[in-house]
Short mmCIF file of C-alpha atoms and ligand atoms in Angstrom, two decimals:
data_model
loop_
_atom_site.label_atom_id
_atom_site.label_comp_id
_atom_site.label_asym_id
_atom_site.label_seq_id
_atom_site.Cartn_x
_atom_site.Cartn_y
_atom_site.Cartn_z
CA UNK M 17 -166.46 -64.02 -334.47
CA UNK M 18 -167.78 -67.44 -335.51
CA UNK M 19 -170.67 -68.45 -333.62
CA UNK M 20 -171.67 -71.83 -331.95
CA UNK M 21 -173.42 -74.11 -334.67
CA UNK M 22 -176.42 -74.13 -334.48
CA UNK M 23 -177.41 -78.27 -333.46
CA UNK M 24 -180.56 -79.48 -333.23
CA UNK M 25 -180.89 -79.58 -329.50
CA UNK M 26 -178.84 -77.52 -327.24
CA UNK M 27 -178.73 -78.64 -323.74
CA UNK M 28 -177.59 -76.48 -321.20
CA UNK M 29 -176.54 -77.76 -317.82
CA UNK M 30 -177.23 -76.00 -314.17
CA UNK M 31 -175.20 -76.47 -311.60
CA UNK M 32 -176.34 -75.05 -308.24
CA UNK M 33 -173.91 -76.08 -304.66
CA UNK M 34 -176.62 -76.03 -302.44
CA UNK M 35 -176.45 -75.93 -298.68
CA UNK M 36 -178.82 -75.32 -295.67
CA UNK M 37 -181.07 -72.97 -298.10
CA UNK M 38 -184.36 -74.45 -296.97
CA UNK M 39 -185.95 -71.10 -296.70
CA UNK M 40 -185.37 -69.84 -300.46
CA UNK M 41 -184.96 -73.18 -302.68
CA UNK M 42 -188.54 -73.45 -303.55
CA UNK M 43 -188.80 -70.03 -304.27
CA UNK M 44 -185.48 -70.38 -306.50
CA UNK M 45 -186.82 -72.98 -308.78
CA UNK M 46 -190.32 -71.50 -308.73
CA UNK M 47 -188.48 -68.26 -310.19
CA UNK M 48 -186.09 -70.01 -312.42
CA UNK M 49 -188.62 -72.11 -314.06
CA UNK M 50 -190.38 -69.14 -315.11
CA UNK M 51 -187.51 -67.68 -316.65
CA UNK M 52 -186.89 -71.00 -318.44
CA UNK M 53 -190.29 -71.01 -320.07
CA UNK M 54 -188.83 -67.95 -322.32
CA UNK M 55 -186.18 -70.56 -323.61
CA UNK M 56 -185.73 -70.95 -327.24
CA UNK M 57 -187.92 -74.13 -328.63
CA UNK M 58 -184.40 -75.83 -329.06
CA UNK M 59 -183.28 -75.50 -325.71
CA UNK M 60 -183.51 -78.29 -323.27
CA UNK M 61 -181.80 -77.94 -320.05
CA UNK M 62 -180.67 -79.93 -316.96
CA UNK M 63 -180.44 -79.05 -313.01
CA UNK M 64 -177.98 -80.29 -311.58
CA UNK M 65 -178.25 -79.47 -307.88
CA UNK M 66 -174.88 -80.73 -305.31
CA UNK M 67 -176.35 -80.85 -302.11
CA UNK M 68 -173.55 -80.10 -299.65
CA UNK M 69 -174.62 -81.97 -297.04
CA UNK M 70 -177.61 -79.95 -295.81
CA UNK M 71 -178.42 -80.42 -292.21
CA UNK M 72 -181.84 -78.86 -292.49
CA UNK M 73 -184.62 -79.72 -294.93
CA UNK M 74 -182.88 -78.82 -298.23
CA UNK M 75 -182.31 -82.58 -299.62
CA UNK M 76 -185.86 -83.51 -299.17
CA UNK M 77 -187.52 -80.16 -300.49
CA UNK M 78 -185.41 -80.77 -303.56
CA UNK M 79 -186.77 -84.57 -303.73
CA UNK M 80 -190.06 -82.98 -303.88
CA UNK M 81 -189.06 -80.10 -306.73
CA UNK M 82 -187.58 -83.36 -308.44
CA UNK M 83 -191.01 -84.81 -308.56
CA UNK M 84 -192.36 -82.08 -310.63
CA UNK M 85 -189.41 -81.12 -312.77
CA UNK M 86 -188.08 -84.45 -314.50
CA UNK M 87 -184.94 -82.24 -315.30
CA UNK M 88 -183.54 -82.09 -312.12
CA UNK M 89 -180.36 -84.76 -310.90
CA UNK M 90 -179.64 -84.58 -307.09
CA UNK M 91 -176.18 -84.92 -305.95
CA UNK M 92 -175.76 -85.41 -302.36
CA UNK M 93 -172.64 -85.61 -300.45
CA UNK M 94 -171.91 -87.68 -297.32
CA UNK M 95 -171.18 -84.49 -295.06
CA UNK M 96 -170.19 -80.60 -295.83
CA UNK M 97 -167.40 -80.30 -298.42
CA UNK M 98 -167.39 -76.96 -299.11
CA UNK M 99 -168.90 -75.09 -302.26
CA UNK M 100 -165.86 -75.64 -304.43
CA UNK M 101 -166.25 -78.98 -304.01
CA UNK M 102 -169.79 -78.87 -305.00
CA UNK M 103 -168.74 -77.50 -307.59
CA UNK M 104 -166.39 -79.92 -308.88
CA UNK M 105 -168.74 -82.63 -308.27
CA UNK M 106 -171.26 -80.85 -310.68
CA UNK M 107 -169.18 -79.84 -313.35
CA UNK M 108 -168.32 -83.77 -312.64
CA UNK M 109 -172.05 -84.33 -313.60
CA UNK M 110 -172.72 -81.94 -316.17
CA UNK M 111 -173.54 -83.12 -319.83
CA UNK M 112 -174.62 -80.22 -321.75
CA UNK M 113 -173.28 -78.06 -324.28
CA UNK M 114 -172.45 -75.01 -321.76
CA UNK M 115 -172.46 -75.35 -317.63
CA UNK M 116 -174.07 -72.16 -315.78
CA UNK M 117 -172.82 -72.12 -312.19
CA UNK M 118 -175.39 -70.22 -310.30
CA UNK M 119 -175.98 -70.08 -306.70
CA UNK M 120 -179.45 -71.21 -305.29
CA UNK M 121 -180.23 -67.97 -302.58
CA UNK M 122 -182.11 -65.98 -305.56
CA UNK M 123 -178.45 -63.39 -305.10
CA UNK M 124 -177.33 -64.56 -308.87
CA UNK M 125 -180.43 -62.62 -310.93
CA UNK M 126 -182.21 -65.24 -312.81
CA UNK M 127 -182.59 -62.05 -315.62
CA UNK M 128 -179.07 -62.95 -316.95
CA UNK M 129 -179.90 -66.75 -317.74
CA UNK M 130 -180.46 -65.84 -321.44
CA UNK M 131 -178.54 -62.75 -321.72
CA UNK M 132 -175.70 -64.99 -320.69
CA UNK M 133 -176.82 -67.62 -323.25
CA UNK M 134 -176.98 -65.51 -326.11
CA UNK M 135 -173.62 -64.23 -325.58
CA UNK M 136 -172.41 -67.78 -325.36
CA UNK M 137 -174.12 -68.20 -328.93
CA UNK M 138 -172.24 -65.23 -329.98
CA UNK M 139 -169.39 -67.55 -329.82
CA UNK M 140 -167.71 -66.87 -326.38
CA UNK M 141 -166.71 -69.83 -324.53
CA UNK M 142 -166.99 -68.44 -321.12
CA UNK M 143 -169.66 -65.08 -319.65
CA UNK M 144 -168.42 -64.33 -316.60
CA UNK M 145 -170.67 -62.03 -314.70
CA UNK M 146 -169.37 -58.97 -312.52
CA UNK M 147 -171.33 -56.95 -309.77
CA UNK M 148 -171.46 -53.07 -310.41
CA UNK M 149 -171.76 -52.28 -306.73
CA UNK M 150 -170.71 -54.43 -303.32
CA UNK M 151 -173.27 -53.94 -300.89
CA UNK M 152 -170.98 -55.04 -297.85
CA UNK M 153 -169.68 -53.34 -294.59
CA UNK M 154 -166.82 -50.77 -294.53
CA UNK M 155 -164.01 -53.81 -293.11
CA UNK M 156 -165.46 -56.63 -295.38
CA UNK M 157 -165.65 -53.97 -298.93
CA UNK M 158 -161.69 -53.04 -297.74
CA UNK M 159 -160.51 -56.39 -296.90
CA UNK M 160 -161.72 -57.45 -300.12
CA UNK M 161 -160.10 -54.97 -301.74
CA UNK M 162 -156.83 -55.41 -299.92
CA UNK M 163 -157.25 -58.86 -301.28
CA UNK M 164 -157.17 -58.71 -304.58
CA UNK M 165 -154.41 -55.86 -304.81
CA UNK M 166 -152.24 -59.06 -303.09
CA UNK M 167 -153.04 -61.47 -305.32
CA UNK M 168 -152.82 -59.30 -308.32
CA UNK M 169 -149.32 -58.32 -307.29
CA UNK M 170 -148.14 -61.99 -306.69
CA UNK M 171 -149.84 -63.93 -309.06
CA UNK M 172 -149.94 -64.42 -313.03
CA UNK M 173 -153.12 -65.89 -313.31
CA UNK M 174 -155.91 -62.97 -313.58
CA UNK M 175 -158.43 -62.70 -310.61
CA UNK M 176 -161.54 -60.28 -311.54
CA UNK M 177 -162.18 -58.50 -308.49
CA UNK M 178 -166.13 -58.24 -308.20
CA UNK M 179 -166.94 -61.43 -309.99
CA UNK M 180 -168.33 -63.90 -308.55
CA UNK M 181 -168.84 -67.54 -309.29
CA UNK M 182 -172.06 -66.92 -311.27
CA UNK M 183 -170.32 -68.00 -314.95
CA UNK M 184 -171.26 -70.12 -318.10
CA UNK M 185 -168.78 -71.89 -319.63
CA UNK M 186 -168.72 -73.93 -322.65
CA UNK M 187 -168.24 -77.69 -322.71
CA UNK M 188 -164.39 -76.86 -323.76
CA UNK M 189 -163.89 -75.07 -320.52
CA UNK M 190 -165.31 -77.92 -318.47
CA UNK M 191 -163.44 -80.38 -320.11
CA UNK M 192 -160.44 -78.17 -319.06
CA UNK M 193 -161.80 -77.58 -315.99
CA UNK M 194 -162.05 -80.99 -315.26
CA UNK M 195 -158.23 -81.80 -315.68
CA UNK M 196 -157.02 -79.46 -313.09
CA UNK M 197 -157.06 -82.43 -309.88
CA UNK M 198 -156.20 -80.00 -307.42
CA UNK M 199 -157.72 -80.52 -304.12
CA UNK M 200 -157.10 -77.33 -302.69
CA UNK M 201 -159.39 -75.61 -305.24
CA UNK M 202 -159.55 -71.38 -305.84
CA UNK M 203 -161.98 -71.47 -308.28
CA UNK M 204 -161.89 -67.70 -308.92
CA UNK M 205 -158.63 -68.42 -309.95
CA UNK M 206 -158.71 -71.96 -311.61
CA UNK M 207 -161.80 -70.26 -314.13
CA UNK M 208 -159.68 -68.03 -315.37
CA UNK M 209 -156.22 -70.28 -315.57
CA UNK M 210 -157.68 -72.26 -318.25
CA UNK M 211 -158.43 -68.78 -320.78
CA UNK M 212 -160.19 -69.22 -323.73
CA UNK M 213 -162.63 -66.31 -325.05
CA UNK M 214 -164.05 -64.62 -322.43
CA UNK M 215 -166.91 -61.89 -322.08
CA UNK M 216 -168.63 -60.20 -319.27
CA UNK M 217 -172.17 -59.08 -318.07
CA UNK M 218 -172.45 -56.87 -315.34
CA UNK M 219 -175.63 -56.43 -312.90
CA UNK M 220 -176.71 -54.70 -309.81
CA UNK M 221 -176.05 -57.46 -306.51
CA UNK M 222 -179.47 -57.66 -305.14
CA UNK M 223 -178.60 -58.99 -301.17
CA UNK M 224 -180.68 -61.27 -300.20
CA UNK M 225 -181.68 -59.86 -296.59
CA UNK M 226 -183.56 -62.55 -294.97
CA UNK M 227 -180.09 -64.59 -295.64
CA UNK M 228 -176.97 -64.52 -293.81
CA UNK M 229 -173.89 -65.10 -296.13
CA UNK M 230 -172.14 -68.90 -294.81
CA UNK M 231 -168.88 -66.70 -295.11
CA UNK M 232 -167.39 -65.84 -291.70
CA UNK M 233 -163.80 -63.87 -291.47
CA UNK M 234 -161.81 -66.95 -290.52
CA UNK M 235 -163.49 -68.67 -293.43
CA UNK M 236 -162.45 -65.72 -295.90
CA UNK M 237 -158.99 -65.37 -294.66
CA UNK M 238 -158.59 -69.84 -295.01
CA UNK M 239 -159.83 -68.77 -298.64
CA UNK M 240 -157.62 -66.15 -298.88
CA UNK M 241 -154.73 -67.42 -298.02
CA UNK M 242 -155.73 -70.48 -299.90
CA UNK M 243 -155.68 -68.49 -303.52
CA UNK M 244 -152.68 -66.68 -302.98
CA UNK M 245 -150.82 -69.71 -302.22
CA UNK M 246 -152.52 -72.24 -305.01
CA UNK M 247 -151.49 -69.05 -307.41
CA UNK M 248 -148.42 -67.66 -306.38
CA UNK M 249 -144.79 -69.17 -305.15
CA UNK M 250 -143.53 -65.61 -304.84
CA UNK M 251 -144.21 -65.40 -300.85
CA UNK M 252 -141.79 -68.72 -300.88
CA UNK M 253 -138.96 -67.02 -302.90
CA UNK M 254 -139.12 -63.58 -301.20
CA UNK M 255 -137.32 -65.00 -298.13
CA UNK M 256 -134.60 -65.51 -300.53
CA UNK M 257 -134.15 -62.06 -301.35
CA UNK M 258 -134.86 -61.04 -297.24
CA UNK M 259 -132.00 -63.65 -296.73
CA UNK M 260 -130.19 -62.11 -299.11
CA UNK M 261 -130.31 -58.65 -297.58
CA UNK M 262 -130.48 -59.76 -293.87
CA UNK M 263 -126.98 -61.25 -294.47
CA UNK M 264 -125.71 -58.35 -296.51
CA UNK M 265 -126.73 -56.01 -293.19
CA UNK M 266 -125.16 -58.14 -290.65
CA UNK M 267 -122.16 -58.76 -293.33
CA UNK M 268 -121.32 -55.36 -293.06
CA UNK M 269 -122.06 -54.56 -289.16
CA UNK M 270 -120.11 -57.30 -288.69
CA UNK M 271 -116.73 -55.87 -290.60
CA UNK M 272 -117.33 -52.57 -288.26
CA UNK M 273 -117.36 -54.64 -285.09
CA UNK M 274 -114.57 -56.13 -285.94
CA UNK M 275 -112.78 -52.93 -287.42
CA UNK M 276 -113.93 -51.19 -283.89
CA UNK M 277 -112.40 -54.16 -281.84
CA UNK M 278 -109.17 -53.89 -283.33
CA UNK M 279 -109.15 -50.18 -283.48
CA UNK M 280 -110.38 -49.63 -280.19
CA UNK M 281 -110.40 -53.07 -277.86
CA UNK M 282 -112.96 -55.13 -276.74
CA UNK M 283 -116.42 -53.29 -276.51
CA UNK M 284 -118.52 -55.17 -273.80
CA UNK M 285 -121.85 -52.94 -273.85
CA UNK M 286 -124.07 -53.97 -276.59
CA UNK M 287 -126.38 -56.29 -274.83
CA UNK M 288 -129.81 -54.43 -275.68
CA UNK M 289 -127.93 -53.85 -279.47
CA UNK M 290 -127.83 -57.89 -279.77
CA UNK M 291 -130.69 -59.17 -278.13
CA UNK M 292 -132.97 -56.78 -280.39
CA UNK M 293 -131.35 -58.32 -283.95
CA UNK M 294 -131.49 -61.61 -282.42
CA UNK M 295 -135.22 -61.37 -281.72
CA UNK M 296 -135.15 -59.51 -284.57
CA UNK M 297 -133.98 -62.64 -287.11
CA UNK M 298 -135.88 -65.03 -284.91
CA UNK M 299 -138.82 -63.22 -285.73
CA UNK M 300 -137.91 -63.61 -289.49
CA UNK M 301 -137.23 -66.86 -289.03
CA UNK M 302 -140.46 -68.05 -287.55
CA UNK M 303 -142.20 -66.32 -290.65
CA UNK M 304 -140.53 -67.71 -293.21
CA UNK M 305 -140.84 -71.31 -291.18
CA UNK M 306 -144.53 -70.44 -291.34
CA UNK M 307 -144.65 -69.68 -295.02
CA UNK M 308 -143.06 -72.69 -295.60
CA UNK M 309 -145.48 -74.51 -293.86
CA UNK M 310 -148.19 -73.47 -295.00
CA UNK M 311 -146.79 -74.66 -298.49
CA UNK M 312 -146.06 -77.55 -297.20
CA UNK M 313 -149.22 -78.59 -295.45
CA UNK M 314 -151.05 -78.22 -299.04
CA UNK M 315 -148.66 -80.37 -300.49
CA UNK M 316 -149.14 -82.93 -297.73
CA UNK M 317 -153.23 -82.64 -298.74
CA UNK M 318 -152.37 -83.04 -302.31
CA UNK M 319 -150.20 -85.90 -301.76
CA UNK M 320 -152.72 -87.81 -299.84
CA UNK M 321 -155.21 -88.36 -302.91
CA UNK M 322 -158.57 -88.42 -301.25
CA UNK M 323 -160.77 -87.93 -302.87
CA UNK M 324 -162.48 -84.50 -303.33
CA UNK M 325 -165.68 -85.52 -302.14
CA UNK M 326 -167.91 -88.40 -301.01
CA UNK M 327 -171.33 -88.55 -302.56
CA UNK M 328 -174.00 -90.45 -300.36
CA UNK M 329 -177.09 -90.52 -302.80
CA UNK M 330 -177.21 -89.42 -306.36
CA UNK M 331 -180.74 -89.16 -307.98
CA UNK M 332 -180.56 -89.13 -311.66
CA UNK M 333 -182.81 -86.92 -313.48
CA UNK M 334 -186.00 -88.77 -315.14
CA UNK M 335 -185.23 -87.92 -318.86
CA UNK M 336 -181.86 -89.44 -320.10
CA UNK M 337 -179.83 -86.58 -321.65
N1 LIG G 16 -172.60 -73.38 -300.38
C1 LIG G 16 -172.18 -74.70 -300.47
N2 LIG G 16 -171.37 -75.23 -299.50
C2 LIG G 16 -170.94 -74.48 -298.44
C3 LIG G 16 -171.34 -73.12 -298.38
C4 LIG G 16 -172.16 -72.60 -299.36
O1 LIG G 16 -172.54 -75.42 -301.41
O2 LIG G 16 -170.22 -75.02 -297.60
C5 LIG G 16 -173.48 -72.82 -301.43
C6 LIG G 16 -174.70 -72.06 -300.91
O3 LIG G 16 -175.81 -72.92 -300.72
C7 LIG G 16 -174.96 -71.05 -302.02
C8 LIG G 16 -173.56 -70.77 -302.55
O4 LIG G 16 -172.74 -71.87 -302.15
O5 LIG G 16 -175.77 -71.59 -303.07
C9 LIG G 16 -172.99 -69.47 -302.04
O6 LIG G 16 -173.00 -69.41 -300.63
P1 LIG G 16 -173.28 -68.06 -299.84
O7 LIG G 16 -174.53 -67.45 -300.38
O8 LIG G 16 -173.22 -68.34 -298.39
O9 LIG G 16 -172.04 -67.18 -300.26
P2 LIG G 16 -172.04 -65.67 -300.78
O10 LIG G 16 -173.25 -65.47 -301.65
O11 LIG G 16 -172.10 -64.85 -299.55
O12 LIG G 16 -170.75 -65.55 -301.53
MG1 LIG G 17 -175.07 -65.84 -301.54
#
């Protein structure tokens, strides 16, 4: 495999969605900029951190990390996006040869920076990274699970179960990135829609305990729902085929009514027989109405072309890349 050329200054970009993580950020860069002082003399890098409108002390403890570090660019929104936004906005921002995506709550191990840069150097264009054990509860482990077995059965487009959004990808792959406007935006999936050469690290999830995940259920089953149906247009087309059959049933219980009426008279009885296929099909009905919706309130979002998010300040890093 032919590997990157070798330039004279390689700059790799950070992106890090940040939101309400005013107990760990300081901590984060402390650690990262450790790490960073075992990067190779050619290496320069950039932080670009997409502050998703924090409602607790985040935006100005990153002011004062910008003071000391003139790599770092501050992105702030006007109010709460949501983390693929953030991440848009960053890639967005990014300038450097390769993009690392990495969250900010010390979860992502800081160990794999370099690992994930030399394979990048090996000539891969994206190092995805994938978690060797899930430390979550019995319903959250099997609902996640239950996920992915859905989405792999309805949709084309690869989605790595146990990989997260901790990536590097190389300039190519964010230029690619960056032409996909959705606004309803499955990352997970989108990463993997554009190809190109892909490898993958794997690494032990350290949880971060004093940390509660800004994932609730209703949250994860909006996210859900919103990859299946950004990836897949078979839960549209299945009502077909139910159509299909529903009518093929009632096609032929229809010819033995009428085969028992004129064999045998008018049958009154039957009321508990009707009612239950009528609530029956209503039932159906409502569901596929609701699938259909649900299609057609993200096309109604997409259609609207607001933007994807609203950025309130945007500090530029010190040193001009
Ligand atoms: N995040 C964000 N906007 C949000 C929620 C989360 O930018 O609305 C950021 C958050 O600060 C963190 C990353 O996205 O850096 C992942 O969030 P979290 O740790 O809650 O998710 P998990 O690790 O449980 O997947
Ligand atoms: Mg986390």
């Amino acid at each position: 495999m032919e590997s990157k050329n070798e330039k004279e200054m390689t700059t790799i970009s950070f992106i890090f969605p940040v939101y309400n993580e005013e107990k760990g950020i300081v901590l984060f860069f402390k650690e990262l900029s450790k790490e960073l002082t075992n990067f190779p003399k050619n290496f320069s890098y950039q932080f670009i951190c997409v502050d998703d409108g924090s409602s607790d002390d985040t935006f100005s403890l990153l002011k004062t990390i910008k003071k000391s570090n003139s790599n770092i660019e501050i992105i702030r929104f006007s109010r709460n996006f949501g983390k693929e936004m953030a991440i848009k906005a960053g890639f967005d921002y990014a300038k450097g040869d390769a993009v690392i995506l990495m969250d900010c709550d010390l979860e992502d191990p800081i160990g794999l920076v370099l690992p994930m840069i030399n394979k990048w150097q090996e000539g891969y264009d994206v190092v995805y990274t994938t978690r060797s054990s899930r430390n979550d509860t019995f319903v959250k482990r099997n609902t996640a699970l239950a996920f992915y077995k859905v989405i792999k059965f309805l949709s084309k487009t690869p989605i790595f179960e146990n990989s997260g959004d901790f990536r590097l990808f190389d300039k190519r792959v964010v230029n690619a990135l960056l032409r996909l406007p959705e606004r309803t935006r499955f990352s997970k999936g989108l990463f993997n829609w554009v190809g190109f050469r892909s490898t993958s690290i794997s690494y032990e999830r350290k949880v971060n305990k004093g940390r509660k995940t800004k994932w609730n259920y209703s949250k994860l089953w909006e996210y859900s729902l919103d990859g299946i149906i950004s990836f897949s247009t078979i839960p549209v087309r299945i009502w077909t085929y139910i159509g299909f059959f529903c009518s093929f049933i009632s096609l032929l219980y229809g010819g033995f009514i009428f085969f028992r009426v004129l064999t045998r008279g008018i049958d009154v009885p039957g009321y508990a027989s009707l009612l239950i296929v009528m609530l029956f099909c209503n039932g159906l009905l409502l569901i596929n109405l609701g699938v259909l919706g649900e299609y057609i309130s993200r096309i109604f979002i997409e259609v609207k072309h607001r933007p994807l998010y609203i950025v309130d300040e945007h500090l530029k890093q010190e040193k001009e890349l």
